[in-house]
mmCIF file of C-alpha atoms in Angstrom:
data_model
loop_
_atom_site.group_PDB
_atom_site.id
_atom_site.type_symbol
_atom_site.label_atom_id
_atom_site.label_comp_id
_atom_site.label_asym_id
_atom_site.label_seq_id
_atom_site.Cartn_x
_atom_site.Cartn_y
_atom_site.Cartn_z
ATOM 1 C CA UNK A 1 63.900 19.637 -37.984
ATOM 2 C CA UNK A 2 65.765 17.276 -40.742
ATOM 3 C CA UNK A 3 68.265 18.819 -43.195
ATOM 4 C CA UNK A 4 66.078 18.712 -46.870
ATOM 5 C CA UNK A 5 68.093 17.067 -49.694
ATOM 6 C CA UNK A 6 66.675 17.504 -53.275
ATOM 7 C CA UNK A 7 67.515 14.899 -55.451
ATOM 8 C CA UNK A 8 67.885 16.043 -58.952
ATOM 9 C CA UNK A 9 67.478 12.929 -61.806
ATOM 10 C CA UNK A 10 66.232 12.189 -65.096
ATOM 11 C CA UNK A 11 63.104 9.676 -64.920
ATOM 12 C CA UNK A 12 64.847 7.544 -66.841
ATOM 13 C CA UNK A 13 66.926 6.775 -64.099
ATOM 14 C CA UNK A 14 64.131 6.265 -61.756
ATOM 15 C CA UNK A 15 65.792 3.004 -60.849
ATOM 16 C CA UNK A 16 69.040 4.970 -59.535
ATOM 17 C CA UNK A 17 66.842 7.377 -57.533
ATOM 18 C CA UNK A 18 65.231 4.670 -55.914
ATOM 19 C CA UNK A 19 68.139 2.936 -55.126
ATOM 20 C CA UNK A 20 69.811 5.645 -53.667
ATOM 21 C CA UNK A 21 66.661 6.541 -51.331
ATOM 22 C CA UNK A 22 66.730 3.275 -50.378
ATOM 23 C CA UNK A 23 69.840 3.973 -48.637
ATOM 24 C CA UNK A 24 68.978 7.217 -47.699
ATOM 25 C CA UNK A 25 65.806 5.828 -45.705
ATOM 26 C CA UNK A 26 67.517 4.811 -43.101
ATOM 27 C CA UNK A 27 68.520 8.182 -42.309
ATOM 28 C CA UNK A 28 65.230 9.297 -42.665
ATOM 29 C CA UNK A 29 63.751 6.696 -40.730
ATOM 30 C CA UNK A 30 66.105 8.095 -37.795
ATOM 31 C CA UNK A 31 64.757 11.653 -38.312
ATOM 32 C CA UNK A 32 67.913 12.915 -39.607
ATOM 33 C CA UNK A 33 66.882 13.910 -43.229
ATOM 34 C CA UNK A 34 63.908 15.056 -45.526
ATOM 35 C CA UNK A 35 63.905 13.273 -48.703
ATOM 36 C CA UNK A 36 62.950 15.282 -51.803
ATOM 37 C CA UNK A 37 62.101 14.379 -55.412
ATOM 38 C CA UNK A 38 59.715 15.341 -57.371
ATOM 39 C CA UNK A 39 57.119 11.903 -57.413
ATOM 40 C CA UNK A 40 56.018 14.131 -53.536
ATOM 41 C CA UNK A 41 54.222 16.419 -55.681
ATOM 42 C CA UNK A 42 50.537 15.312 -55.361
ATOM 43 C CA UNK A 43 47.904 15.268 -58.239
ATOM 44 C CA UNK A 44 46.360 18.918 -58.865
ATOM 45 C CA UNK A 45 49.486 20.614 -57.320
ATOM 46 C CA UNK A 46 51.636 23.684 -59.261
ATOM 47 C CA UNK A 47 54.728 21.166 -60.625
ATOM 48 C CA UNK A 48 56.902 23.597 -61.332
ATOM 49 C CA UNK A 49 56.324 25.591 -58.104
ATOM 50 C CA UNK A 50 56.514 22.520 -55.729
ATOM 51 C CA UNK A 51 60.394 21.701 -57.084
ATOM 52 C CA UNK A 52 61.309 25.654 -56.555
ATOM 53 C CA UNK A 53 60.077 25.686 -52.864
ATOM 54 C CA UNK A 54 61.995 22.171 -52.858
ATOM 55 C CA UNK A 55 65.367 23.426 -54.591
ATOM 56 C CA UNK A 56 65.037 26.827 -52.205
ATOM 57 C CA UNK A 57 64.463 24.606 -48.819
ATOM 58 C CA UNK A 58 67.204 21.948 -49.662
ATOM 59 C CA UNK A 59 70.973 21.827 -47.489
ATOM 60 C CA UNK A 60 72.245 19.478 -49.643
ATOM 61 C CA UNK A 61 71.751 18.654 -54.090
ATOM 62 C CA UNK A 62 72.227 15.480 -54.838
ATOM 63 C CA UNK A 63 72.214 15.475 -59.142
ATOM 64 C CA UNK A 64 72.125 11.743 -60.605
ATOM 65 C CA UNK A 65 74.595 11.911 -63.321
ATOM 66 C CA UNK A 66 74.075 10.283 -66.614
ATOM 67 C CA UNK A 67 73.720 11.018 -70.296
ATOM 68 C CA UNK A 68 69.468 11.078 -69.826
ATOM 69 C CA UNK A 69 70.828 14.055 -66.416
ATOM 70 C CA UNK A 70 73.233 15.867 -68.742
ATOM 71 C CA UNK A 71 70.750 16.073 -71.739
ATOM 72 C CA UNK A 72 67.698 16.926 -70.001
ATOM 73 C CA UNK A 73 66.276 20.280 -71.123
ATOM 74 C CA UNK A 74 64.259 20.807 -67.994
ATOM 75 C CA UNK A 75 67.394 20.458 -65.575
ATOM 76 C CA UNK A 76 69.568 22.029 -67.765
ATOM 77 C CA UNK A 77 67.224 24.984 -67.835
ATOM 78 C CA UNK A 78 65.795 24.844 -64.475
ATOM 79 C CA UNK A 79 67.493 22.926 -62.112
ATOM 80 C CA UNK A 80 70.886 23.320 -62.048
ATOM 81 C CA UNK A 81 71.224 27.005 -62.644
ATOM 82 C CA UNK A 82 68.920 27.696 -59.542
ATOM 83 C CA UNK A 83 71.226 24.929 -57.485
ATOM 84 C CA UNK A 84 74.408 26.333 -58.587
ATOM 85 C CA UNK A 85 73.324 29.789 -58.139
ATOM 86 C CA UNK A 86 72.663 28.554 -54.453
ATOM 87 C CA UNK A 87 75.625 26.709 -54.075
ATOM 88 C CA UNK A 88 77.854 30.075 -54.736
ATOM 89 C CA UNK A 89 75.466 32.502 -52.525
ATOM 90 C CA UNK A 90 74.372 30.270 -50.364
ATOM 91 C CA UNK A 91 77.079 27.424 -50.076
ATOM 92 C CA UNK A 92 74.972 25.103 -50.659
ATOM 93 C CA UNK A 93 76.205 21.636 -51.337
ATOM 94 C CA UNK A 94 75.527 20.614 -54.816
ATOM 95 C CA UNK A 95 76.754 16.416 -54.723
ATOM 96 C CA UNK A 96 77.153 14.846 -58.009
ATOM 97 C CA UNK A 97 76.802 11.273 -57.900
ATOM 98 C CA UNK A 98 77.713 9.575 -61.515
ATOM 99 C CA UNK A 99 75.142 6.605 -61.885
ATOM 100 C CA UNK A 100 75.830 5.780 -65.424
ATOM 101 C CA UNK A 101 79.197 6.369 -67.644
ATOM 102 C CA UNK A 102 78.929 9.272 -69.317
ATOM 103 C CA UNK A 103 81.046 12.496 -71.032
ATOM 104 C CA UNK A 104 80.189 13.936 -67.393
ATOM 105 C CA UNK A 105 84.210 15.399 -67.556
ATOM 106 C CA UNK A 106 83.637 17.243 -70.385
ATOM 107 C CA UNK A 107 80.370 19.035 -68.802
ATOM 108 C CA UNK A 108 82.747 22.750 -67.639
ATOM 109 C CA UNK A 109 80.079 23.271 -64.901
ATOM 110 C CA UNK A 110 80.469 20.159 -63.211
ATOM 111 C CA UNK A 111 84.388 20.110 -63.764
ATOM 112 C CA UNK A 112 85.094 22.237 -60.950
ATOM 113 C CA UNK A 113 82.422 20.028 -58.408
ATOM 114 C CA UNK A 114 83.987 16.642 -56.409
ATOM 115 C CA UNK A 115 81.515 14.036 -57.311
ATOM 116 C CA UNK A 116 81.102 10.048 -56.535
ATOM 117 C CA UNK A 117 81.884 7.631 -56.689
ATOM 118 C CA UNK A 118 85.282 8.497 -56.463
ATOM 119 C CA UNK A 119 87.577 8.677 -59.458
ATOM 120 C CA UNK A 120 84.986 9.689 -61.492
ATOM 121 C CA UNK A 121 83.512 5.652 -61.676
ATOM 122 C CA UNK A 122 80.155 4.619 -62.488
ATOM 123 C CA UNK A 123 77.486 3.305 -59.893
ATOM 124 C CA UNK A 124 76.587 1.250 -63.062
ATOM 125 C CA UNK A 125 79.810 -0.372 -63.449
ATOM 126 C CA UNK A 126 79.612 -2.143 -59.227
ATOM 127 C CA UNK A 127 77.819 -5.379 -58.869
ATOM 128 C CA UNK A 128 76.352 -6.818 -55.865
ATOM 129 C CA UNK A 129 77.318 -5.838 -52.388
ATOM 130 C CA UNK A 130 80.216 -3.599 -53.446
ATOM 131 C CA UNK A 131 77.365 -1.438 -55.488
ATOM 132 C CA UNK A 132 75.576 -1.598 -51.669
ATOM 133 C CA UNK A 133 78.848 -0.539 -50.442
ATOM 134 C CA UNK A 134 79.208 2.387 -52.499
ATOM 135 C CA UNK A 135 75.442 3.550 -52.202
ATOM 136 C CA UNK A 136 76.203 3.478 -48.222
ATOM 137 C CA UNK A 137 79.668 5.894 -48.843
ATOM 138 C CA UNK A 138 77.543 8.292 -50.359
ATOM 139 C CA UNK A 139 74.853 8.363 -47.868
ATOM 140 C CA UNK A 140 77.277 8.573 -45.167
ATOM 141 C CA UNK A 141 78.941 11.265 -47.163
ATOM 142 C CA UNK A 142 75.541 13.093 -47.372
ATOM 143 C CA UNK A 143 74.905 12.920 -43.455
ATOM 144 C CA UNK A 144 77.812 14.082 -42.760
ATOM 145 C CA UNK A 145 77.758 17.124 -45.066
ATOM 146 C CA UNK A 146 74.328 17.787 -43.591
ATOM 147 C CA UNK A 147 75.560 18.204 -40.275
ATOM 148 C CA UNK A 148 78.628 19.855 -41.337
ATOM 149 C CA UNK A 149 76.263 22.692 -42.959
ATOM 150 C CA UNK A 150 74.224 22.612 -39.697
ATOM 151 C CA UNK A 151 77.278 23.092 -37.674
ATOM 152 C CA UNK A 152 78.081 25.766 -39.843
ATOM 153 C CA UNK A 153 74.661 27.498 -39.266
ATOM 154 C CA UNK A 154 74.665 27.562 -36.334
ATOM 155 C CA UNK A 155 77.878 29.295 -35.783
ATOM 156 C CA UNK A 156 76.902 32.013 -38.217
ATOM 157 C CA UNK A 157 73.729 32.180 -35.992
ATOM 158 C CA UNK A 158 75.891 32.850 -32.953
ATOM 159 C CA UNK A 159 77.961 35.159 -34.770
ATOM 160 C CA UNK A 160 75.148 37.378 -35.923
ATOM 161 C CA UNK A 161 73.997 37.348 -32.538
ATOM 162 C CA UNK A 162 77.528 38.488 -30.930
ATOM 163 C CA UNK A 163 77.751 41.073 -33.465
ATOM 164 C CA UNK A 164 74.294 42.633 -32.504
ATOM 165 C CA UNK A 165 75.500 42.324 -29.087
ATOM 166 C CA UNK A 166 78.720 44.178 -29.500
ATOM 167 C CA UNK A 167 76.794 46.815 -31.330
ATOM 168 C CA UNK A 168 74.745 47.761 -28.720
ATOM 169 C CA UNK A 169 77.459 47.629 -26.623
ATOM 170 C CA UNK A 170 78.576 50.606 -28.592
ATOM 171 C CA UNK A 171 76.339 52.325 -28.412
#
């Protein structure tokens, strides 16, 4: 089953988002990831419900930075405390991506999270292929956190299943 990753925007950067899953198709295509944002959520459904389940199911965050992101009541509120919460019991990886220049630096919960591109510069401010270039870093980067987590997983699986083996060893 593919690795979920939520992607957390502001719909006025629609265009980023889309961008971004552009590049991020391809890895669904191959079967390696679930895509999430919130245009899944079908007519009639519970809104607000549908992007919990999504923020509870995801491996990896990936928040669009900009000033719409850092301004937005409803991720401000909503989002990113339930992500961050996750990310500290549940190391789950929260991956800024900065899409427009912004006072992003001054923001103290993002401070202590390694975003891209690196050195804290714009997707905005790359042009042409390089922009492509970048997009494909971070969807490289993604992958390989995703597997990275599953690795991960699957060790703590094995562990837990030692440990109950040991114990009845004991006993």
């Amino acid at each position: 089953m593919p690795a979920t990753v939520f992607l957390s925007y502001s719909h006025k950067d629609e265009d980023w988002k889309n961008r971004l899953l552009a590049h991020l198709g391809v890895l669904r295509a191959e079967g390696l990831l679930d895509l999430w944002d919130d245009r899944r959520i079908e007519a009639g459904a519970d809104w607000l419900q549908e992007i919990e389940d999504a923020m509870a199911s995801a491996s990896v965050a990936v928040l669009l930075i900009s000033q719409h992101f850092l301004t937005s009541k409803f991720i401000l509120g909503k989002e990113v405390p339930k992500l961050l919460e996750r990310r500290i019991q549940e190391g789950v990886i929260v991956f800024p991506v900065i899409v427009r220049t912004c006072s992003w630096d001054e923001v103290k919960w993002l401070q202590g999270i390694q975003g891209r591109p690196k050195d804290g510069r714009a997707l905005a401010s790359f042009r042409g292929d390089r922009l492509d270039q970048e997009l494909t870093k971070i969807t490289k980067e993604i992958l390989t956190m995703v597997n990275r987590g599953s690795d991960l997983r699957d060790l703590r699986r094995g562990d837990d299943f030692l440990d109950r083996v040991e114990a009845v060893a004991v006993d």
